[in-house]
mmCIF file of C-alpha atoms in Angstrom:
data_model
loop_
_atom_site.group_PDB
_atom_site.id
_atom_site.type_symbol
_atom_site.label_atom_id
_atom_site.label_comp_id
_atom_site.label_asym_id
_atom_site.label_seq_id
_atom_site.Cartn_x
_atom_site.Cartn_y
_atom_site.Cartn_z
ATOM 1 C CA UNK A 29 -38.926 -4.251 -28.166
ATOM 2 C CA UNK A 30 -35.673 -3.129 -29.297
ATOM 3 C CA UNK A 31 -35.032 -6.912 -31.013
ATOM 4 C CA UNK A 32 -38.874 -6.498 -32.527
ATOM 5 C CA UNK A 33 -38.104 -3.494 -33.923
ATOM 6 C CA UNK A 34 -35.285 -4.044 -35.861
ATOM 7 C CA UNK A 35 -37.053 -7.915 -36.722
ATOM 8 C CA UNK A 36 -39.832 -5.060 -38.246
ATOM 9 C CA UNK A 37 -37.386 -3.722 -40.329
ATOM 10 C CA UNK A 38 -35.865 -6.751 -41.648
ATOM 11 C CA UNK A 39 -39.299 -8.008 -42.515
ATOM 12 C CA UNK A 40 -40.192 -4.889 -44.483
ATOM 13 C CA UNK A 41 -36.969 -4.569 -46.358
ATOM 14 C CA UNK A 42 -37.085 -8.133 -47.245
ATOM 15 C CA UNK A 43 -41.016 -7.558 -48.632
ATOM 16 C CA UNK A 44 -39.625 -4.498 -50.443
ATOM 17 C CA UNK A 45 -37.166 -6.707 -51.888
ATOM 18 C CA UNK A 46 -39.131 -9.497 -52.968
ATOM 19 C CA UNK A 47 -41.792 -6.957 -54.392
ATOM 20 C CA UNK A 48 -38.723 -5.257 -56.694
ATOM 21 C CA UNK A 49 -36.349 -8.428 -57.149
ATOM 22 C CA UNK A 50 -35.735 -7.552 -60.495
ATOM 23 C CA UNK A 51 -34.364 -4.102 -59.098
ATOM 24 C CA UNK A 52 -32.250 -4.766 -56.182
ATOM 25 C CA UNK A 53 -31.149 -8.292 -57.643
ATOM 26 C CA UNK A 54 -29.022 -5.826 -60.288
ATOM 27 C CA UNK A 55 -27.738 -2.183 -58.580
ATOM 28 C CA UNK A 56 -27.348 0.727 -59.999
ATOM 29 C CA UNK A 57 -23.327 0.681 -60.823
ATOM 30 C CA UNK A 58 -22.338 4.675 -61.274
ATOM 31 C CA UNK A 59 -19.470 4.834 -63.537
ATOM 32 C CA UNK A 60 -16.828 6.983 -62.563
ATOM 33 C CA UNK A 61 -14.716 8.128 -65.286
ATOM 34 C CA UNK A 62 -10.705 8.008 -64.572
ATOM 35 C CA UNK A 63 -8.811 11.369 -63.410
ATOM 36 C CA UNK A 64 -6.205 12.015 -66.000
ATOM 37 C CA UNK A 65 -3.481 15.012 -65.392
ATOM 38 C CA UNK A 66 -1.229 15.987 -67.778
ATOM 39 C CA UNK A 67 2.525 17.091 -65.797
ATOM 40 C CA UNK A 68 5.389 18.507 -67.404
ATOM 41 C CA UNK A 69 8.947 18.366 -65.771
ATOM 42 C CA UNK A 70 11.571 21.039 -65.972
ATOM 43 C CA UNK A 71 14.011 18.145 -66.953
ATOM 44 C CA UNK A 72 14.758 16.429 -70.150
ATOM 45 C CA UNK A 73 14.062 12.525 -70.546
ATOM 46 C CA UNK A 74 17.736 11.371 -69.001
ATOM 47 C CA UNK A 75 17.155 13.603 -65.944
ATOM 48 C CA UNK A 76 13.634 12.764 -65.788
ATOM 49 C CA UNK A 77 14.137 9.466 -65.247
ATOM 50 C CA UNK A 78 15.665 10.282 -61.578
ATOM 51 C CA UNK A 79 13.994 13.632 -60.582
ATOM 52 C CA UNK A 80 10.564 12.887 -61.270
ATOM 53 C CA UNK A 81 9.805 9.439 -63.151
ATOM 54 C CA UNK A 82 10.004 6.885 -60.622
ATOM 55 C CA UNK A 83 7.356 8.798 -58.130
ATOM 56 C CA UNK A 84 4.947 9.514 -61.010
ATOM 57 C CA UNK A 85 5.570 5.787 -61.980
ATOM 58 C CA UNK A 86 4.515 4.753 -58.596
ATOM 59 C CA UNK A 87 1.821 6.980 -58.382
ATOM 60 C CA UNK A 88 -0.432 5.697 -61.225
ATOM 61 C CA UNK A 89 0.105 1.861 -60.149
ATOM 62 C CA UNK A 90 -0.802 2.786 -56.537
ATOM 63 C CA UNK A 91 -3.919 4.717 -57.779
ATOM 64 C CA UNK A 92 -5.051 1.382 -59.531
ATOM 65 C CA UNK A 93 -7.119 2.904 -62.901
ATOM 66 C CA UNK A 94 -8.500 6.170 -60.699
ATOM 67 C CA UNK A 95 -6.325 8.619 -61.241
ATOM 68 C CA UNK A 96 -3.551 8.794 -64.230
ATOM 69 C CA UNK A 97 -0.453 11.335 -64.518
ATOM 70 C CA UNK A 98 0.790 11.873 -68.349
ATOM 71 C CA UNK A 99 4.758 12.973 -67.546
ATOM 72 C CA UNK A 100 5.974 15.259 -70.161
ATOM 73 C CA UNK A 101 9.578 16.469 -70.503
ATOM 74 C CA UNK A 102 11.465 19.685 -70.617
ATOM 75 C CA UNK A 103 9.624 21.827 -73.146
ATOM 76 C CA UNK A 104 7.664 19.297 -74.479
ATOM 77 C CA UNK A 105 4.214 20.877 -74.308
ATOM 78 C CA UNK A 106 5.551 24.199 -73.244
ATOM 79 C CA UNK A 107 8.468 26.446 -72.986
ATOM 80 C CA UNK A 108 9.617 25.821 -69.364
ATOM 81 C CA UNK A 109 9.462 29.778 -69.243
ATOM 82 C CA UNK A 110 5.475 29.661 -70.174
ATOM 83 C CA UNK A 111 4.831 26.651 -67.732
ATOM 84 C CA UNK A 112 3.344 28.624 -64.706
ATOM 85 C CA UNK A 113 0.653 30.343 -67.293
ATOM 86 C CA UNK A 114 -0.130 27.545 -68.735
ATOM 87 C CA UNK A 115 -0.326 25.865 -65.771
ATOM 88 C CA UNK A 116 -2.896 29.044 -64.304
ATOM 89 C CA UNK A 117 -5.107 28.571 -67.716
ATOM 90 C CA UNK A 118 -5.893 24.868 -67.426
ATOM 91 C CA UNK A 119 -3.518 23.789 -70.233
ATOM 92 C CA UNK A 120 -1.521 21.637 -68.084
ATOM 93 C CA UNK A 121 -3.154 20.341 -65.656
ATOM 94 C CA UNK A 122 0.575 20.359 -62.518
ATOM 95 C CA UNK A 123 4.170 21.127 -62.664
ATOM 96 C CA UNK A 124 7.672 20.209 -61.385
ATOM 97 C CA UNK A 125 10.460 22.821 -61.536
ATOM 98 C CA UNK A 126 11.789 25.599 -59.622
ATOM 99 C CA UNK A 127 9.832 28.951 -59.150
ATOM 100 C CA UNK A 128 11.890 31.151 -60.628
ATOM 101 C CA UNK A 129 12.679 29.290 -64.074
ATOM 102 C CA UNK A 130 8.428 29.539 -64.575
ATOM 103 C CA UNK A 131 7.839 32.974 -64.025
ATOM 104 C CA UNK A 132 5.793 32.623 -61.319
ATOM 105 C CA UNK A 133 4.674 35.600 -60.304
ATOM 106 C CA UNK A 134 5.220 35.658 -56.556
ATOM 107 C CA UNK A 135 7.865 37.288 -55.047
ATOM 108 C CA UNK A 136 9.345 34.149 -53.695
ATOM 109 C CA UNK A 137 9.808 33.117 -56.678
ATOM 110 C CA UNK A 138 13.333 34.751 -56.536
ATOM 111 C CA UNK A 139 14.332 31.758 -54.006
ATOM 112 C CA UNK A 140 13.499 29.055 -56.074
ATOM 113 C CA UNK A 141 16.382 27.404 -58.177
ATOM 114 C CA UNK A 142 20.025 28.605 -56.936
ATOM 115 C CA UNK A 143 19.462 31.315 -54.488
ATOM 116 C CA UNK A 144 22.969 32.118 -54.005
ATOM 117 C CA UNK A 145 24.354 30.610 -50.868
ATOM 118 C CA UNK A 146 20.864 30.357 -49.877
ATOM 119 C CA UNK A 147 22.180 26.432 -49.488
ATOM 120 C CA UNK A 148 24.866 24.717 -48.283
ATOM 121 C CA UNK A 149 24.172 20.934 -48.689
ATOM 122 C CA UNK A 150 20.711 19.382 -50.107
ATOM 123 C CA UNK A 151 19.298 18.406 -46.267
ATOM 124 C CA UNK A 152 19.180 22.329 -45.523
ATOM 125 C CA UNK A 153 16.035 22.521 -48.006
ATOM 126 C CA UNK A 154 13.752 20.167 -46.360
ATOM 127 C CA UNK A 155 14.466 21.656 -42.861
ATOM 128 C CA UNK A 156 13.937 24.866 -44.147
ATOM 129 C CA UNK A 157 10.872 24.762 -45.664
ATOM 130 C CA UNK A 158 9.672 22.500 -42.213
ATOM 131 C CA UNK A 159 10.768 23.220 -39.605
ATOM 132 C CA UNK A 160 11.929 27.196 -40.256
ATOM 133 C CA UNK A 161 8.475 28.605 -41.823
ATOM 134 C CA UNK A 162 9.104 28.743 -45.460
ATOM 135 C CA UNK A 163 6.280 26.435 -46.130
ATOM 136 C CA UNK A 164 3.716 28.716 -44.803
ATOM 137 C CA UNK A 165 4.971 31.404 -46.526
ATOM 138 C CA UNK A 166 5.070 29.544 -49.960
ATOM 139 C CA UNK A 167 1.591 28.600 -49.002
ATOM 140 C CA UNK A 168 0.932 32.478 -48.409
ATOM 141 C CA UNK A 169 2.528 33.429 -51.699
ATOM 142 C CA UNK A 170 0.360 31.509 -53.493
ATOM 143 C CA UNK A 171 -2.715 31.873 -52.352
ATOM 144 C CA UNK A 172 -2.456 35.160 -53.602
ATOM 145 C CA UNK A 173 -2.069 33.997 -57.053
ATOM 146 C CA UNK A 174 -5.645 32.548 -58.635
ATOM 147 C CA UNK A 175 -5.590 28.995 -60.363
ATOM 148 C CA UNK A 176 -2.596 27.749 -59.260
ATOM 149 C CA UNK A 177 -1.508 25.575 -55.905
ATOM 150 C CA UNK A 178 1.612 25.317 -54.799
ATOM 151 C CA UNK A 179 1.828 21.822 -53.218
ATOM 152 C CA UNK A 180 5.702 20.745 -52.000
ATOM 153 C CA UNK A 181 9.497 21.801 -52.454
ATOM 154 C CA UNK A 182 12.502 19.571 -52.273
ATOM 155 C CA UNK A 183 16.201 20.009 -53.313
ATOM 156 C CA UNK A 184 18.462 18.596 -55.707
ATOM 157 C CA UNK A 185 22.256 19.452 -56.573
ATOM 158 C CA UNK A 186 24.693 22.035 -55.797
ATOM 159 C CA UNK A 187 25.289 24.819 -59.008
ATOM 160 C CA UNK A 188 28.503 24.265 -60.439
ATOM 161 C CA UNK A 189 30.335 25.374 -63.476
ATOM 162 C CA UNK A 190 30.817 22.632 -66.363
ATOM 163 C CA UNK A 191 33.009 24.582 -68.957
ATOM 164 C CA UNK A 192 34.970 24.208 -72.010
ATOM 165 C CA UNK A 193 38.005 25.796 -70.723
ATOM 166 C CA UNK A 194 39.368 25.601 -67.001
ATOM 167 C CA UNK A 195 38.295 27.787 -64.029
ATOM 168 C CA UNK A 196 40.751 28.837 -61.648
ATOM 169 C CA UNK A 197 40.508 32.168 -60.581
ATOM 170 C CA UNK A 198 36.933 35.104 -60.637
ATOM 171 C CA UNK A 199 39.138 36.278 -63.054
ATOM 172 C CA UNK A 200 38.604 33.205 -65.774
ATOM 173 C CA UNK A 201 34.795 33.748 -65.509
ATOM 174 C CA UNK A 202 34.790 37.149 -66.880
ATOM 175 C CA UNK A 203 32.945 37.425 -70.476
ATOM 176 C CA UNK A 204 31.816 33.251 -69.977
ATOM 177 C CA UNK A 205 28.624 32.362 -71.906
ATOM 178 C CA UNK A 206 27.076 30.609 -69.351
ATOM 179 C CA UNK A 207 23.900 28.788 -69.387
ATOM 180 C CA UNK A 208 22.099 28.823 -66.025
ATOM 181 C CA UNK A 209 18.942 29.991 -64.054
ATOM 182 C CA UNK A 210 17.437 33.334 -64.062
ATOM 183 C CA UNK A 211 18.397 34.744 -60.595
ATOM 184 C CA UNK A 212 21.814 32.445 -60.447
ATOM 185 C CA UNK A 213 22.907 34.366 -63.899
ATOM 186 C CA UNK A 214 21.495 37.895 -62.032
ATOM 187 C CA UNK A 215 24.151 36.973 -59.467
ATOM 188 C CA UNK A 216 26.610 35.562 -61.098
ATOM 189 C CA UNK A 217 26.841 38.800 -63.820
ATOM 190 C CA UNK A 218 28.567 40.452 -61.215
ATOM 191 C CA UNK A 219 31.536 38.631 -61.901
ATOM 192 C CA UNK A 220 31.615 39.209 -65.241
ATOM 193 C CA UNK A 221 29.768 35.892 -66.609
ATOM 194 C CA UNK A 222 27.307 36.298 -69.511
ATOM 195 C CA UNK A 223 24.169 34.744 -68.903
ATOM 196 C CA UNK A 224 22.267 32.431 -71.626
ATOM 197 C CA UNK A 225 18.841 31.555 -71.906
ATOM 198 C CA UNK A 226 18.485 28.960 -74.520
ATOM 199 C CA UNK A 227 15.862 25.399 -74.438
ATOM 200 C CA UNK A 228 17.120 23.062 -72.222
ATOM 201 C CA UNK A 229 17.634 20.598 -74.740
ATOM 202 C CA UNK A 230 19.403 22.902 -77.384
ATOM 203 C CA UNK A 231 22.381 23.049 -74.468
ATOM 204 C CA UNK A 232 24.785 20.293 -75.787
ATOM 205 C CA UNK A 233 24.720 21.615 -79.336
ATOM 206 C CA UNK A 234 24.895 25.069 -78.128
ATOM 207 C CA UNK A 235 28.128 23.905 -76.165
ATOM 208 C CA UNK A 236 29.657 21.831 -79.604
ATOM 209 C CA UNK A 237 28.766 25.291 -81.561
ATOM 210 C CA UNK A 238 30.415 27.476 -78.820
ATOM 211 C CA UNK A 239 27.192 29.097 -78.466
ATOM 212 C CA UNK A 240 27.850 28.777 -74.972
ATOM 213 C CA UNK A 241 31.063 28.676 -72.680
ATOM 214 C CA UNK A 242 29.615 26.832 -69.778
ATOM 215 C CA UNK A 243 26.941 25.261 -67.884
ATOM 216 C CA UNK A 244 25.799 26.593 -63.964
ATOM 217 C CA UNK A 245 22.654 24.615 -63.999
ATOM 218 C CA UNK A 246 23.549 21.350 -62.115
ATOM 219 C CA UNK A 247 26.112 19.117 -60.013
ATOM 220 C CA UNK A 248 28.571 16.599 -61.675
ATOM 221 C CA UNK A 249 25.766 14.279 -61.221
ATOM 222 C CA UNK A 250 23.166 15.670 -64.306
ATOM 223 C CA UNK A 251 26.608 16.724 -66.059
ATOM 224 C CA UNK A 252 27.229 13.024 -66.390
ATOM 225 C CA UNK A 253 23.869 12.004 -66.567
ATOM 226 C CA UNK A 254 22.649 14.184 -69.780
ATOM 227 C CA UNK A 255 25.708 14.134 -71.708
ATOM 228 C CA UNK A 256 26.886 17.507 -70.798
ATOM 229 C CA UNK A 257 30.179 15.825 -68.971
ATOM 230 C CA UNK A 258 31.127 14.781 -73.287
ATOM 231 C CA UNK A 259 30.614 18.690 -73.918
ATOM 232 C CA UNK A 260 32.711 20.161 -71.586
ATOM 233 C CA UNK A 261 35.888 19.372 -70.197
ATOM 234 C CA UNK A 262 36.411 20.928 -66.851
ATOM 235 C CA UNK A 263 34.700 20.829 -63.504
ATOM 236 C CA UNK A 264 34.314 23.650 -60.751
ATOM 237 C CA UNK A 265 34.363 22.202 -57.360
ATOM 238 C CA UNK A 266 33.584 25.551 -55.657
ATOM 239 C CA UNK A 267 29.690 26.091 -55.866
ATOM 240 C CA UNK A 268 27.326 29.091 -55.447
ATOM 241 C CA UNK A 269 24.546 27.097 -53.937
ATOM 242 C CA UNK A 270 24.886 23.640 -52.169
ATOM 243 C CA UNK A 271 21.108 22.817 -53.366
ATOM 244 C CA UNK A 272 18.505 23.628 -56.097
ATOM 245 C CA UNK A 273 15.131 24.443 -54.570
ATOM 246 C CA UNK A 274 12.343 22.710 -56.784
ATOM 247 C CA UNK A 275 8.712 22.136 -56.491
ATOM 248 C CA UNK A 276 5.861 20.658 -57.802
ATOM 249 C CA UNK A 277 2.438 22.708 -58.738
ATOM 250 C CA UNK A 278 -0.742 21.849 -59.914
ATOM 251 C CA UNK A 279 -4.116 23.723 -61.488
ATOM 252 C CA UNK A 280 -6.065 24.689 -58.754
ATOM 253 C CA UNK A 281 -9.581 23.916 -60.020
ATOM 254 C CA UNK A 282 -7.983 20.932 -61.270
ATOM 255 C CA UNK A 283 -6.291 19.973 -57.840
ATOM 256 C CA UNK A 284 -9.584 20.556 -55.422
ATOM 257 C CA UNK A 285 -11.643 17.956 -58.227
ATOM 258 C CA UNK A 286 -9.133 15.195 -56.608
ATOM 259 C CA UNK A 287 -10.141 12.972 -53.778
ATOM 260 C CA UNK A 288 -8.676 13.145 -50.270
ATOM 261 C CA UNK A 289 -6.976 9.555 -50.861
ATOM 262 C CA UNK A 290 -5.481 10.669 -53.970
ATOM 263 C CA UNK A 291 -4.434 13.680 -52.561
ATOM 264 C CA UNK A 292 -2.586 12.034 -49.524
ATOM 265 C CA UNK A 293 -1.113 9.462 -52.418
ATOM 266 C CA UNK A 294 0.106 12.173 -54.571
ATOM 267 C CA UNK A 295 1.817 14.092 -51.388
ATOM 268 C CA UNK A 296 3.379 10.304 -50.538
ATOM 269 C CA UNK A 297 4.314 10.237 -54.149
ATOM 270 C CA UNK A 298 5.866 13.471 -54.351
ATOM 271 C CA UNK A 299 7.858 13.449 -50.372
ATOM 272 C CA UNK A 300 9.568 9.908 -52.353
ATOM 273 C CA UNK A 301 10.438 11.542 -55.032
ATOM 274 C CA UNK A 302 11.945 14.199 -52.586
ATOM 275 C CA UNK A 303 13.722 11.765 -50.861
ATOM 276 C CA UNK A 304 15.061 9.541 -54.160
ATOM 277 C CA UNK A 305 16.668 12.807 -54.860
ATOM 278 C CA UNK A 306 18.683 12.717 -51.575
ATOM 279 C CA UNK A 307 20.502 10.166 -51.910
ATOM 280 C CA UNK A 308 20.937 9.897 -55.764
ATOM 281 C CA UNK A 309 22.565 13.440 -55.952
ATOM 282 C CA UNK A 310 24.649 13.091 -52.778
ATOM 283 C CA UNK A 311 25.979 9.823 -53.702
ATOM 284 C CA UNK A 312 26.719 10.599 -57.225
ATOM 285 C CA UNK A 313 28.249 13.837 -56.496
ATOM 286 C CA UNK A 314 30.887 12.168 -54.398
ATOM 287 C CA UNK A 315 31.693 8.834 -56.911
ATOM 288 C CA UNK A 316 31.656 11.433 -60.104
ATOM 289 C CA UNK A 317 34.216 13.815 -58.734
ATOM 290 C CA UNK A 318 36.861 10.736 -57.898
ATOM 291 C CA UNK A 319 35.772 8.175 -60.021
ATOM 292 C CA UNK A 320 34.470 9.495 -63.093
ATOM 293 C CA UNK A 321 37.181 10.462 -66.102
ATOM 294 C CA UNK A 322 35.218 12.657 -68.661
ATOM 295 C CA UNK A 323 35.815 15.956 -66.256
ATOM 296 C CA UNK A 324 39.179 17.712 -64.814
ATOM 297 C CA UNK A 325 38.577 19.469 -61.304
ATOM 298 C CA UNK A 326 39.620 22.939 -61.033
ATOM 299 C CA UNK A 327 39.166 24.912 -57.704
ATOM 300 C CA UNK A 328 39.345 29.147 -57.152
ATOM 301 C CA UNK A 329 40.788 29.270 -53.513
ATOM 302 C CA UNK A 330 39.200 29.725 -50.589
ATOM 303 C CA UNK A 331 40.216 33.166 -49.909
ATOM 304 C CA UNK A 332 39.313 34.387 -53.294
ATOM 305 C CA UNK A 333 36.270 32.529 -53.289
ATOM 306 C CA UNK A 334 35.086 33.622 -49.870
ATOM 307 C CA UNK A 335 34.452 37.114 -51.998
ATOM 308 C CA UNK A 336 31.818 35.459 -53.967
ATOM 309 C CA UNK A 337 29.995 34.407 -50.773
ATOM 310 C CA UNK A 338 30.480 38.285 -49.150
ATOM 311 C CA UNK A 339 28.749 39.394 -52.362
ATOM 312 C CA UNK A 340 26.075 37.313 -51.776
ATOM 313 C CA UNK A 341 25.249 38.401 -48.837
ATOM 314 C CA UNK A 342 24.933 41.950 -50.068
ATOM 315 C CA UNK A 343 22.548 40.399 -52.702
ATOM 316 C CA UNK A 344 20.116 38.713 -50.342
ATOM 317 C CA UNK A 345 20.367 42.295 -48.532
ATOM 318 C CA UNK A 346 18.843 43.767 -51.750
ATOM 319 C CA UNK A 347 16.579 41.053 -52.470
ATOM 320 C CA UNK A 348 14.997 41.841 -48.613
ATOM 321 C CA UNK A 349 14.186 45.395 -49.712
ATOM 322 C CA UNK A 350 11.887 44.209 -52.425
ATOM 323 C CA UNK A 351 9.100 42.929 -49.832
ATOM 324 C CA UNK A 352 8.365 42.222 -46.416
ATOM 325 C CA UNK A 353 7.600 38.897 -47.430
ATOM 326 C CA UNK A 354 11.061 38.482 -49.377
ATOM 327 C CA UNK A 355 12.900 40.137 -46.025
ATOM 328 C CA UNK A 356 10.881 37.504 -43.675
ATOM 329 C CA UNK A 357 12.721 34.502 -46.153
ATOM 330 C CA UNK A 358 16.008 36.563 -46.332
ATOM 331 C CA UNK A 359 15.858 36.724 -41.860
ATOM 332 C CA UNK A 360 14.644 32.777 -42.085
ATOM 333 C CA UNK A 361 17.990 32.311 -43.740
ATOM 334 C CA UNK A 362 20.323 34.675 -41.942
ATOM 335 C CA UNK A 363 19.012 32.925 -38.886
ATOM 336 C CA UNK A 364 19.436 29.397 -40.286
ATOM 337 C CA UNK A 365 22.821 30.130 -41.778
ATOM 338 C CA UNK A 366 23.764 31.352 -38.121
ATOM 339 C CA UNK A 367 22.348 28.074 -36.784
ATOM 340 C CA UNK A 368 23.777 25.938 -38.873
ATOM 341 C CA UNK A 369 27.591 27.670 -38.276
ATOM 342 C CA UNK A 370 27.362 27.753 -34.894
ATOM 343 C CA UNK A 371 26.298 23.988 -34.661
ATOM 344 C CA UNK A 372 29.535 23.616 -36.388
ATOM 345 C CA UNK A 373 30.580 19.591 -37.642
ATOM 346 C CA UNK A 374 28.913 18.120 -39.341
ATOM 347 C CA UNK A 375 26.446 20.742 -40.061
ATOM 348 C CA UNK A 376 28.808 23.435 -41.616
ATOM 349 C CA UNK A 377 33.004 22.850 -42.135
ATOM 350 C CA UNK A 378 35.087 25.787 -41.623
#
């Protein structure tokens, strides 16, 4: 019965068919028109080309015509201070850069970019934000905020001073025009350093003009890479954070309109780009800072330096009294830090 019944079925669709051959012989064919997202970077076109370009590169061939990401540089559509607005109002349609340099108005946001000392080396980011809570409370942060979805973090270089004339003592960055990231130059005026807000791209004329004194924005690596290294002339091996904390954003109406499988791509797309990072700005850190000739080393000693990393500490104290949200991040990294010391070699020297 079971084989007549199905034999039934055939019979009928086939009669079906023949009555409306000139139907079925030609389906419908529903046109679906291609996803296009326009992204804008926190980095300039040299930069961009490490940071972001090859995953968004990747991205569109793997999507194969369904889904296209425009990449836009540093201030390029908008002022990297205007991006998470924008962003929130549909204008751009996702974002890569650091919390705190977009204004995003979360009060995380203060950990983005160089939290100071938040970081020791880049591999501390990634475990933080998975494996010691910090992604769910991104994820919390955000969802408090309408139109906008925070999707991943990652880290890049250390902060280190590129300057005109040499550091070697707290002493030599007193009165320093220094061009660097909004909570990094909150820090950082504490020891006397002027911070500078200026476009990113205006920064090597700013330096030729003496507009500025120095740079605390990147490692050796971008120094090199985006012609700050023929700006400045000395190098500051002592850092105030061993990794930037980015991420990347998108519009939320905009996001939820995307398929699962582009989605999952766009998360693949976005953990490579994570991990390109990695190994580009460990190994060039290392080759610049013996190999390369455009930048003198300088060092302030340990023991004056370890005052730096005391006041610190009293900042992230300060920064834990401005929510129980920001004290939850500042005890994830107390706890971490304590981790990470008493594992001792090779997670933390001395």
């Amino acid at each position: 019965m079971t084989n007549r019944r199905d034999f039934l079925k055939k019979a009928g669709l086939a009669t079906v068919g023949a009555a409306g051959a000139s139907t079925l012989a030609a389906p419908a064919v529903h046109a679906q028109s291609t996803i296009k997202w326009r992204l804008q970077t926190y980095a300039g076109p040299a930069l961009a080309e490490h940071v972001i370009k090859p995953a968004i590169d990747a991205f569109n061939k793997a999507a194969n015509g369904e889904m296209v990401i425009e990449l836009y540089y540093a201030d390029q559509l908008v002022p990297t201070g205007e991006l998470f607005r924008a962003m929130q109002k549909g204008t751009i349609d996702a974002v890569q850069s650091d919390d705190d340099s977009i204004a995003a108005p979360v009060d995380v946001s203060v950990f983005g970019g160089y939290f100071p000392f938040g970081t020791r080396y880049s591999l501390d980011v990634p475990v933080l934000f998975n494996q010691y809570g910090l992604n769910e409370i991104w994820e919390e942060a955000y969802d408090e905020v309408d139109g906008v979805k925070w999707l991943s973090a990652g880290a890049w270089d250390p902060c280190h001073f590129a300057t005109k004339d040499p550091i070697r003592s707290l002493a030599d960055l007193k009165g320093k025009r220094v061009f660097t990231f909004p909570t990094a130059g909150r820090f950082l005026s504490r020891f006397g350093v002027v911070p500078v807000s200026l476009p990113w791209e205006d920064i090597e004329v700013a330096m030729q003009t003496g507009e500025l004194d120095g740079i605390a924005w990147s490692g050796i690596t971008e120094d090199y890479t985006v012609g700050w290294a023929d700006v400045t002339n000395y190098f500051l091996t002592n850092n105030i954070s061993g990794a930037w904390c980015g991420s990347f954003f998108a519009n939320e109406d905009r996001w939820n309109e995307v398929p699962e499988h582009l989605k999952t791509l766009f998360k693949l797309c976005m953990d490579s780009s994570h991990y390109y990072r990695q190994h580009w700005y460990w190994g060039g850190e290392a080759q610049l800072r013996t190999e390369g000739t455009k930048l003198e080393l300088t060092t302030i000693p340990d023991e004056e330096w370890a005052t730096v990393e005391q006041e610190a500490y009293k900042f992230w104290d300060e920064i834990a009294e401005q929510s129980d949200r920001s004290k939850r991040v500042v005890d994830i990294l107390k706890k971490y830090a304590k981790t990470m010391e008493k594992a001792g070699k090779p997670y933390r020297y001395g």
